[in-house]
Amino acid sequence: MSKYSSDRKMTTLTRQDLNFGQVVADILCEFLEVAIHLILYVREVYPSGIFQKRKKYNVPVQMSCHPELNQYIQDTLHCVKPLIEKNDAEKVVVVIMDKEHHPVERFVFEISQPPLLSISSDTLLSHVEQLLRAVILKISVCDAVLDNNPPGCTFTVLVHTREAATRNMEKVQVIKDFPWIIADEQEVHMQEPRLIPLKTMTSDIVKMQLYVEERAHKAS
Amino acid sequence: MDDLYLDNIDEFVNDQNKIVTYKWLSLTLGVHVNLAKQMLYHYLDQKRKESSGQLHATYLVSGKFVENGTMSHKVSVVREDQLEEVKSKMSLTVSVHVYSVQKAVLKDSGLLYSADYDAIKENLQNCSRYSAIHCANAVPMTSAEVQQDRFTSQAPPPETENIKSGINGHSGPVSKLASKQPKGIMGMFANKNVSKNQESDKEIKLEQKEDAPVVETSKTKPAAKTNPMSNFFGKQSVKKPDKSIKEEVNVAQPSSLGKKPSSPPPKADSPVKEEPPKEGKDVRSKTKRVDHSDGEENDESQKKRRRIKKPQPDSSDDEVIPDSPPQLQEHKDTSSSRESQVKTEPVVVSHSDSSHLNQERSHCKTRKRRRVLKSHTFLDEEGCMVTEKGYESESYSESEEEFKTSKPNQKIPTPPKPTGKKEDEKKSKKAAAASNKSTKQASIMGFFQKK
């Protein structure tokens, strides 16, 4: 049932409206890029020397200068974007692993998008920006609640999809030479995880929950 | 005062894992900032005695600081572990108080800005409601007055103050700002004789900077206007070769330049945006470019515009292509008289930085070479990726220099004056890791404009 709103500012968009899906996906991917860089900085996965202060959502954030790292993150998110557009991505997980490739920490971004909603664009922007800013701030101080990681950690990004969306991804390489593979069981599941919630955000266009699963004993 | 506030702070810090700055606390609880500072102190004290859980704090230290023989007033926000060290370096410690309390170790000072951002934004009109700094004369100008200012050629240092008022709520940036200022100002005066006059100017200037918007006193031009950039242009057009005025000009100018490179509060956008158009109008001053051995000043002026530490550039003489005649005749006299001053008065030569920068901002379309900070990424012999930031000569046109200092932190709306090309050039110069920047992140606004 389509809605005709007398208030010109309100528009009802559905998931079929691809523009809307793209918009949300763009916003989320931008946010995830900043969040991943920030996680790498805060958790000291890479030395802080490669990071540089940049501005996002009107606050300073740390982003890496290393071209290969940046390219990797961008390619990753580029592939994730179509999944978010179609609302197939359930979770995006940034996994930090120790030298033996056992996960020590998993930053889980649970994303859900409401199927039908009305957008009033003038307040929406600043509201969403404010919420994302709060998430960024929360990530920045998360090392108060997490134990230190052992040295020599690496990271990877996993995407949990609904249904079997990844079948399509395997067939069609979104980016050349950047294949996605089914994650190993050991990367996905962690032994004795401790759950630490970081932030929940609810807005008209997306609901996101961020929590950290942490291994109880990190030293290998 | 009852001890309920201790529980409040405890909840914020421990349960919500917030960074509690004194400013945020004063706005949240509705108390005077000094009371908020005391609250934080007591809280910290109590928790330390109980030794329950780990808390970290940052402090704001301000005092007199002597560097290279010049005295300045330095304000900085330091972590607790650096507190004693910074205090010992100061010749006189004027004030120390708790700036923030949080659970996490702060690796990054930008977080202090982010922590306050929303609270300040909500209280934008009266963010200094609980502030301890007051000035009865500080009243926002009415728009009529602002219009009037725009069209007179007098330059107003208070533009600096207006911008400051924008960031007044942020003690973090202000203090960082102020701590940058001494360096900028001290660098400016490195070659100059330190005179009591200068120092008092500096002191007054710096103190004023920390104030809420202050209408500039009679120290500078009467009918003070709102443009620090055109501050010294205004001085030129007045044709007064007073040393004291020049000093003030220099004090205002490096402070304004010093200000620019530091973190830009979003509210400063509109006052800053006003600047370049004003600059454009005021900057008709154009003097023949005097080639002084101002390599050092050049460096310093470039240093002020940049936020990052960079390798010391060699002193560069800009190649000067013969001037095209100044575009505006009315300032010819001023320029020649000023020029002669520059040549004759020995003390003015050391102030040449301001005139140098004046000239840079003129509308003369002279192509010059200058040294620009660029970063290169390459693989060195060990196969390691190296990013180096270095100075390179680059040819540019003088009119581009104008907006240089207003650019550094403005990635959003640009002043109407410059062309798109200049803008891009600036942006690429300014971003230190231009070559390594990830693809441009469009602002969140862009998406919704598609509709």
Short mmCIF file of N, CA and C in Angstrom, two decimals, chain B residues 42 95 253 261 344 346:
data_model
loop_
_atom_site.label_atom_id
_atom_site.label_comp_id
_atom_site.label_asym_id
_atom_site.label_seq_id
_atom_site.Cartn_x
_atom_site.Cartn_y
_atom_site.Cartn_z
N HIS B 42 37.93 15.70 42.80
CA HIS B 42 37.55 14.91 43.97
C HIS B 42 37.25 13.47 43.61
N SER B 95 48.23 27.75 35.88
CA SER B 95 47.05 26.98 36.25
C SER B 95 47.18 25.53 35.83
N GLN B 253 48.73 38.16 13.04
CA GLN B 253 48.80 37.30 11.85
C GLN B 253 49.29 35.91 12.15
N PRO B 261 45.97 26.09 11.14
CA PRO B 261 46.36 24.69 11.00
C PRO B 261 45.77 23.79 12.07
N THR B 344 64.30 50.44 4.64
CA THR B 344 65.09 51.34 5.48
C THR B 344 65.11 50.95 6.95
N PRO B 346 65.55 48.93 9.87
CA PRO B 346 66.15 47.61 10.11
C PRO B 346 65.22 46.71 10.89
#
